């Protein structure tokens, strides 16, 4: 690949169609950092940073990512040539701790760049094999069980192939049980606690375990593996780890310690596509299914998620809902759509991420912009 000549960073503000509540708080808008690369031949490519506004899901935020990309990530990448995108991750790990979401935004853009240069889809470059991916919805915490039942029923009717229900102590058993009773034993339900429980919450954890859930995502602490292993011994429901899996090593630890039986892969959380691929392969070798998580991405981050989710061991529906679930209007053309059976098409015939960034719309939404040059 020729030299990467410039990186333009933009922060855009996007308002969610409706507020999204999880155990750590509610958000009604996203501050999204977008990254645009340009190489010496004039090829352009895009990445999106998964970091949120507050350090609640991860310590990273849109503001820390801005600094990390500008001061530490971009200087390592600009003006250099690479044999391929696989070289970016090790380069960014050398004596540079953490900041996976900041690193991933640039690393993933380099994958898009490589795919565009090769004239192939990002899916194909990553090793994707699926022409379409199956999709679930992540439902935020609702005010009442009845409101949650309504949302879950609508989601199933719309075609979603998995309904993930956010839970926290006090908004859990009664809520999920109501959905199970109304939608029946076959409804593909799961829960995600975003670390809201401890091993002492025995009665809630055991009651949830009896609701026939596909999996229970990240009940315990964001850095924990030991207590998850203890909990997995007590529960029949498979645990799925999200926050705890920040690298290939952590995925290996999870498997060795039996801390969970499923992994939600978010490229931002693990530092990009190369680590996602490595975790995907490790899991495949160990009989661990994976699925693609989401961070309420715009159409750019979603494009990266769709490509990643087309890899063969992404056997469970991902949190990769269509644009209309999140935004009045997305920032890509065409917007991401889902059919009535809950499938999103992978743009396998188009180079790179496979959607056009709507530059006018991005311009209108931009709150700050900075360009770094080689
Ligand atoms: O835990 O998966 C999560 C959103 C923000 C922070 C954490 C999570 C989520 C989601 C959203 O569940 C899934 C989506 O993008 O649709
Ligand atoms: Mg989660």
Coordinates of C-alpha atoms and ligand atoms in Angstrom, one line a residue:
X1 CA 0.0 0.0 0.0
X2 CA 1.3 3.5 -0.8
X3 CA 1.8 6.2 1.9
X4 CA -1.2 7.3 3.9
X5 CA -1.1 11.1 3.3
X6 CA -3.8 12.5 5.5
X7 CA -6.3 11.6 8.2
X8 CA -9.3 13.9 8.7
X9 CA -11.0 13.5 12.1
X10 CA -14.6 14.8 12.5
X11 CA -16.9 14.7 15.4
X12 CA -20.6 14.5 14.4
X13 CA -23.6 14.8 16.7
X14 CA -26.5 12.4 15.9
X15 CA -29.8 12.3 17.8
X16 CA -31.2 8.8 18.4
X17 CA -34.9 8.3 17.4
X18 CA -35.5 7.4 21.0
X19 CA -33.4 7.4 24.2
X20 CA -31.5 4.2 24.9
X21 CA -31.3 3.1 28.5
X22 CA -28.9 0.5 29.8
X23 CA -27.9 -0.3 33.4
X24 CA -25.2 2.4 33.4
X25 CA -27.4 5.3 32.1
X26 CA -29.5 6.7 29.3
X27 CA -28.3 8.3 26.1
X28 CA -30.4 10.3 23.6
X29 CA -27.7 11.3 21.2
X30 CA -24.4 10.1 20.1
X31 CA -21.2 12.1 19.6
X32 CA -19.4 10.1 16.9
X33 CA -15.8 10.5 15.8
X34 CA -15.3 9.6 12.2
X35 CA -12.0 9.1 10.5
X36 CA -11.3 9.6 6.9
X37 CA -7.9 8.4 5.4
X38 CA -6.4 9.4 2.1
X39 CA -3.5 7.7 0.5
X40 CA -0.9 8.9 -2.0
X41 CA -3.0 7.6 -5.0
X42 CA -6.0 9.6 -3.8
X43 CA -8.0 6.6 -2.4
X44 CA -10.2 7.5 0.4
X45 CA -11.5 5.3 3.2
X46 CA -13.6 5.6 6.4
X47 CA -13.6 4.4 10.0
X48 CA -15.8 5.2 13.0
X49 CA -14.8 5.3 16.6
X50 CA -17.1 3.3 18.9
X51 CA -16.4 5.4 22.0
X52 CA -19.4 7.1 23.7
X53 CA -19.8 10.4 25.4
X54 CA -19.1 9.1 28.9
X55 CA -16.6 6.6 30.3
X56 CA -19.4 4.2 31.3
X57 CA -19.1 1.2 28.9
X58 CA -15.4 1.7 28.6
X59 CA -12.9 4.3 29.9
X60 CA -12.6 5.7 26.4
X61 CA -14.8 8.6 25.3
X62 CA -15.2 10.6 22.2
X63 CA -12.9 13.2 23.8
X64 CA -10.2 10.8 24.8
X65 CA -10.3 9.1 21.4
X66 CA -9.9 12.5 19.8
X67 CA -6.7 13.1 21.7
X68 CA -5.4 9.5 21.3
X69 CA -6.0 9.5 17.5
X70 CA -4.5 12.9 17.0
X71 CA -1.5 12.6 19.2
X72 CA -0.6 8.9 19.3
X73 CA -2.3 6.9 16.6
X74 CA -2.1 9.2 13.5
X75 CA 1.6 9.9 13.9
X76 CA 2.4 6.2 13.8
X77 CA 0.4 5.6 10.6
X78 CA 0.9 8.8 8.5
X79 CA 3.5 8.9 5.9
X80 CA 4.3 5.2 6.2
X81 CA 3.8 2.4 3.7
X82 CA 2.4 -1.0 4.8
X83 CA 2.4 -4.3 3.1
X84 CA -1.2 -4.7 4.3
X85 CA -3.8 -3.8 7.0
X86 CA -2.6 -6.7 9.2
X87 CA 0.5 -4.6 10.0
X88 CA -1.5 -1.8 11.7
X89 CA -2.5 -3.6 14.9
X90 CA 1.0 -4.6 16.0
X91 CA 2.3 -1.2 15.1
X92 CA -0.3 0.4 17.4
X93 CA 0.2 -2.0 20.3
X94 CA 4.0 -1.4 20.6
X95 CA 4.5 0.6 23.8
X96 CA 1.0 2.0 23.6
X97 CA -1.4 0.8 26.2
X98 CA -5.2 0.6 25.7
X99 CA -7.3 3.1 23.8
X100 CA -8.5 0.2 21.6
X101 CA -11.5 2.2 20.2
X102 CA -9.2 5.0 19.1
X103 CA -6.8 2.5 17.5
X104 CA -9.6 0.6 15.9
X105 CA -11.1 3.6 14.2
X106 CA -7.9 4.1 12.2
X107 CA -7.1 0.4 11.9
X108 CA -10.5 -0.3 10.4
X109 CA -10.3 2.6 8.0
X110 CA -7.0 1.1 6.7
X111 CA -8.8 -2.2 6.1
X112 CA -11.4 -0.2 4.1
X113 CA -8.6 1.5 2.2
X114 CA -6.9 -1.9 1.4
X115 CA -10.2 -3.3 0.2
X116 CA -10.9 -0.3 -2.1
X117 CA -7.4 -0.4 -3.5
X118 CA -7.9 -4.1 -4.3
X119 CA -11.4 -3.4 -5.7
X120 CA -13.0 -6.0 -3.4
X121 CA -15.5 -5.7 -0.7
X122 CA -14.3 -5.3 2.9
X123 CA -16.3 -8.5 3.7
X124 CA -14.2 -10.4 1.1
X125 CA -10.9 -9.0 2.3
X126 CA -11.7 -10.0 5.9
X127 CA -12.6 -13.5 4.8
X128 CA -16.4 -13.1 4.9
X129 CA -18.4 -15.9 3.4
X130 CA -22.0 -14.8 4.0
X131 CA -24.0 -12.8 1.4
X132 CA -26.4 -11.6 4.1
X133 CA -26.2 -11.6 7.9
X134 CA -29.0 -12.3 10.5
X135 CA -29.8 -9.5 12.8
X136 CA -31.2 -8.9 16.3
X137 CA -32.4 -5.9 18.2
X138 CA -31.1 -4.5 21.5
X139 CA -34.0 -3.1 23.5
X140 CA -33.2 -0.6 26.2
X141 CA -34.7 -0.7 29.7
X142 CA -38.4 0.2 29.5
X143 CA -40.5 1.9 32.2
X144 CA -42.9 -1.1 32.6
X145 CA -43.0 -4.8 31.7
X146 CA -46.0 -4.0 29.5
X147 CA -44.0 -1.4 27.5
X148 CA -41.2 -4.0 27.1
X149 CA -43.6 -6.7 25.9
X150 CA -45.0 -4.2 23.3
X151 CA -41.5 -3.5 22.0
X152 CA -40.4 -7.1 22.0
X153 CA -43.6 -8.2 20.1
X154 CA -43.1 -5.4 17.5
X155 CA -39.5 -6.5 17.1
X156 CA -40.4 -10.1 16.4
X157 CA -43.2 -9.0 14.0
X158 CA -40.7 -6.8 12.2
X159 CA -38.5 -9.9 11.6
X160 CA -35.7 -9.5 14.1
X161 CA -34.1 -12.9 14.8
X162 CA -33.0 -12.2 18.3
X163 CA -34.4 -9.8 21.0
X164 CA -31.8 -8.7 23.5
X165 CA -33.3 -7.1 26.6
X166 CA -31.3 -4.8 28.7
X167 CA -31.6 -5.5 32.4
X168 CA -30.5 -4.2 35.7
X169 CA -31.4 -5.0 39.3
X170 CA -35.1 -4.0 39.8
X171 CA -35.8 -4.1 36.0
X172 CA -35.2 -7.7 35.3
X173 CA -37.0 -10.9 36.2
X174 CA -40.5 -9.4 36.2
X175 CA -39.8 -7.7 32.8
X176 CA -38.2 -10.6 31.1
X177 CA -40.8 -13.1 32.4
X178 CA -43.6 -11.0 31.0
X179 CA -42.0 -11.1 27.6
X180 CA -41.4 -14.8 27.8
X181 CA -45.1 -15.4 28.8
X182 CA -46.5 -13.2 26.1
X183 CA -44.2 -14.3 23.3
X184 CA -44.0 -18.0 24.1
X185 CA -41.2 -20.5 24.7
X186 CA -39.7 -20.3 21.2
X187 CA -39.1 -16.5 21.1
X188 CA -35.3 -15.9 20.7
X189 CA -34.7 -13.9 23.8
X190 CA -31.5 -12.9 25.7
X191 CA -30.5 -10.4 28.3
X192 CA -27.6 -8.0 28.7
X193 CA -26.8 -6.5 32.1
X194 CA -23.7 -4.4 31.3
X195 CA -22.0 -5.5 34.6
X196 CA -24.9 -4.6 36.9
X197 CA -24.9 -7.8 39.0
X198 CA -22.6 -9.4 41.6
X199 CA -22.4 -13.1 42.6
X200 CA -24.5 -12.1 45.7
X201 CA -27.6 -11.4 43.5
X202 CA -28.5 -15.1 43.6
X203 CA -32.3 -14.8 43.4
X204 CA -32.4 -12.6 40.3
X205 CA -29.6 -14.6 38.5
X206 CA -31.3 -17.9 39.2
X207 CA -34.8 -16.6 38.2
X208 CA -33.4 -15.3 34.9
X209 CA -31.7 -18.7 34.4
X210 CA -35.2 -20.3 34.3
X211 CA -36.5 -18.2 31.5
X212 CA -35.1 -20.2 28.6
X213 CA -32.7 -17.4 27.4
X214 CA -30.3 -17.9 24.5
X215 CA -27.6 -16.3 26.6
X216 CA -26.9 -13.9 29.4
X217 CA -24.5 -11.1 28.4
X218 CA -22.0 -9.7 30.8
X219 CA -23.7 -10.0 34.1
X220 CA -20.6 -9.2 36.2
X221 CA -17.8 -6.7 36.3
X222 CA -16.3 -5.4 33.1
X223 CA -12.8 -6.7 33.9
X224 CA -13.9 -10.0 35.5
X225 CA -13.3 -13.5 34.3
X226 CA -13.0 -15.5 37.6
X227 CA -16.5 -14.7 39.0
X228 CA -18.1 -15.2 35.6
X229 CA -16.5 -18.7 35.6
X230 CA -18.0 -19.3 39.1
X231 CA -21.4 -18.0 37.9
X232 CA -21.3 -20.1 34.7
X233 CA -20.9 -23.2 36.9
X234 CA -24.1 -22.3 38.6
X235 CA -26.2 -21.4 35.6
X236 CA -27.5 -23.5 32.7
X237 CA -27.9 -20.4 30.5
X238 CA -24.7 -19.7 28.5
X239 CA -22.9 -16.6 29.5
X240 CA -21.8 -14.3 26.7
X241 CA -19.0 -11.9 27.4
X242 CA -18.8 -8.4 26.0
X243 CA -16.9 -5.8 28.1
X244 CA -14.5 -8.4 29.6
X245 CA -13.1 -9.4 26.2
X246 CA -10.7 -6.6 25.2
X247 CA -8.1 -8.7 23.4
X248 CA -7.2 -12.1 21.9
X249 CA -5.6 -13.0 25.2
X250 CA -8.7 -12.3 27.2
X251 CA -10.7 -14.5 24.8
X252 CA -8.2 -17.3 25.4
X253 CA -8.5 -16.7 29.2
X254 CA -12.3 -16.9 28.9
X255 CA -12.1 -20.3 27.2
X256 CA -9.5 -21.7 29.6
X257 CA -11.3 -20.5 32.7
X258 CA -14.8 -21.4 31.3
X259 CA -16.0 -17.9 32.1
X260 CA -18.5 -17.9 29.2
X261 CA -19.6 -20.0 26.2
X262 CA -20.2 -17.2 23.7
X263 CA -18.4 -14.0 22.7
X264 CA -19.9 -10.7 21.5
X265 CA -17.2 -9.3 19.2
X266 CA -17.1 -5.5 18.9
X267 CA -14.1 -4.5 16.7
X268 CA -13.8 -1.2 18.6
X269 CA -13.5 -2.9 21.9
X270 CA -10.7 -5.2 20.8
X271 CA -8.6 -2.8 18.7
X272 CA -10.0 -3.4 15.2
X273 CA -10.6 -6.0 12.5
X274 CA -7.3 -7.9 12.8
X275 CA -8.0 -8.7 16.5
X276 CA -11.7 -9.4 15.7
X277 CA -10.6 -11.9 13.1
X278 CA -8.1 -13.6 15.5
X279 CA -10.7 -13.9 18.2
X280 CA -13.2 -15.2 15.6
X281 CA -10.7 -17.9 14.6
X282 CA -9.8 -18.8 18.1
X283 CA -13.5 -19.2 19.0
X284 CA -14.1 -21.3 15.9
X285 CA -11.3 -23.7 16.9
X286 CA -12.8 -24.0 20.3
X287 CA -16.5 -24.4 19.5
X288 CA -17.4 -21.0 20.8
X289 CA -20.0 -19.2 18.7
X290 CA -19.6 -15.4 18.2
X291 CA -21.9 -12.6 17.1
X292 CA -21.3 -9.0 16.2
X293 CA -22.1 -6.5 18.9
X294 CA -23.1 -2.9 18.3
X295 CA -22.4 0.5 19.8
X296 CA -25.3 2.5 18.2
X297 CA -23.1 3.2 15.2
X298 CA -23.8 5.4 12.3
X299 CA -23.9 3.9 8.8
X300 CA -20.1 3.9 8.6
X301 CA -19.4 1.8 11.7
X302 CA -22.4 -0.3 10.8
X303 CA -20.8 -1.1 7.4
X304 CA -17.7 -2.3 9.2
X305 CA -19.9 -4.4 11.5
X306 CA -21.8 -5.9 8.6
X307 CA -18.6 -6.9 6.9
X308 CA -17.2 -8.5 10.1
X309 CA -20.4 -10.3 10.7
X310 CA -20.1 -12.0 7.3
X311 CA -17.3 -14.2 8.6
X312 CA -18.2 -17.9 9.0
X313 CA -18.3 -18.3 12.8
X314 CA -20.7 -15.4 13.3
X315 CA -23.4 -18.0 13.7
X316 CA -25.7 -16.0 16.0
X317 CA -27.7 -12.8 15.0
X318 CA -25.8 -9.6 15.6
X319 CA -26.7 -6.2 17.1
X320 CA -26.5 -4.8 13.6
X321 CA -30.0 -3.4 13.2
X322 CA -31.0 -1.3 10.1
X323 CA -30.4 2.5 10.0
X324 CA -34.1 3.2 10.7
X325 CA -33.9 1.6 14.1
X326 CA -31.6 4.4 15.3
X327 CA -31.7 7.5 13.1
X328 CA -34.3 9.7 11.2
X329 CA -31.6 9.8 8.5
X330 CA -28.3 8.0 8.4
X331 CA -25.0 9.4 7.0
X332 CA -24.6 6.8 4.3
X333 CA -26.2 6.0 1.0
X334 CA -27.9 3.7 0.6
X335 CA -29.0 3.4 4.3
X336 CA -28.8 0.0 5.9
X337 CA -32.0 -2.0 5.5
X338 CA -33.3 -5.3 6.8
X339 CA -35.8 -7.6 5.2
X340 CA -38.9 -9.0 6.8
X341 CA -37.1 -12.1 7.9
X342 CA -34.3 -10.2 9.7
X343 CA -31.5 -10.3 7.2
X344 CA -29.2 -7.5 6.2
X345 CA -27.5 -7.9 2.8
X346 CA -23.7 -7.7 2.7
X347 CA -22.6 -5.4 -0.2
X348 CA -20.3 -8.1 -1.5
X349 CA -20.1 -6.6 -5.0
X350 CA -19.0 -3.1 -3.9
X351 CA -15.4 -2.2 -3.0
X352 CA -14.6 -1.4 0.6
X353 CA -17.4 -0.8 3.1
X354 CA -19.9 -0.8 0.2
X355 CA -21.8 2.4 1.1
X356 CA -21.2 6.0 0.1
X357 CA -20.7 8.5 2.9
X358 CA -23.2 11.4 2.4
X359 CA -20.7 14.2 2.7
X360 CA -23.3 17.0 2.7
X361 CA -25.0 15.3 5.7
X362 CA -21.8 14.7 7.5
X363 CA -20.8 18.4 6.9
X364 CA -24.2 19.5 8.4
X365 CA -23.7 17.3 11.5
X366 CA -20.0 18.2 12.1
X367 CA -19.2 19.9 15.4
X368 CA -15.4 19.8 15.0
X369 CA -12.8 18.8 12.4
X370 CA -9.1 18.4 12.4
X371 CA -6.8 17.3 9.6
X372 CA -3.4 15.6 10.2
X373 CA -0.9 15.3 7.3
X374 CA 2.2 13.2 6.7
Ligands
LIG1 O1 -23.6 -3.7 25.8 O2 -24.0 -4.2 23.8 C1 -23.9 -3.3 24.6 C2 -24.9 0.1 23.2 C3 -24.1 0.9 23.9 C4 -23.2 0.3 24.8 C5 -23.2 -1.0 25.1 C6 -24.0 -1.9 24.4 C7 -24.9 -1.3 23.5 C8 -25.9 -2.1 22.7 C9 -26.4 -1.5 21.4 O3 -26.4 -3.1 23.2 C10 -26.6 -2.5 20.3 C11 -26.8 -1.7 19.0 O4 -25.9 -1.0 18.5 O5 -27.9 -1.9 18.5
LIG2 MG1 -23.2 -5.7 25.9

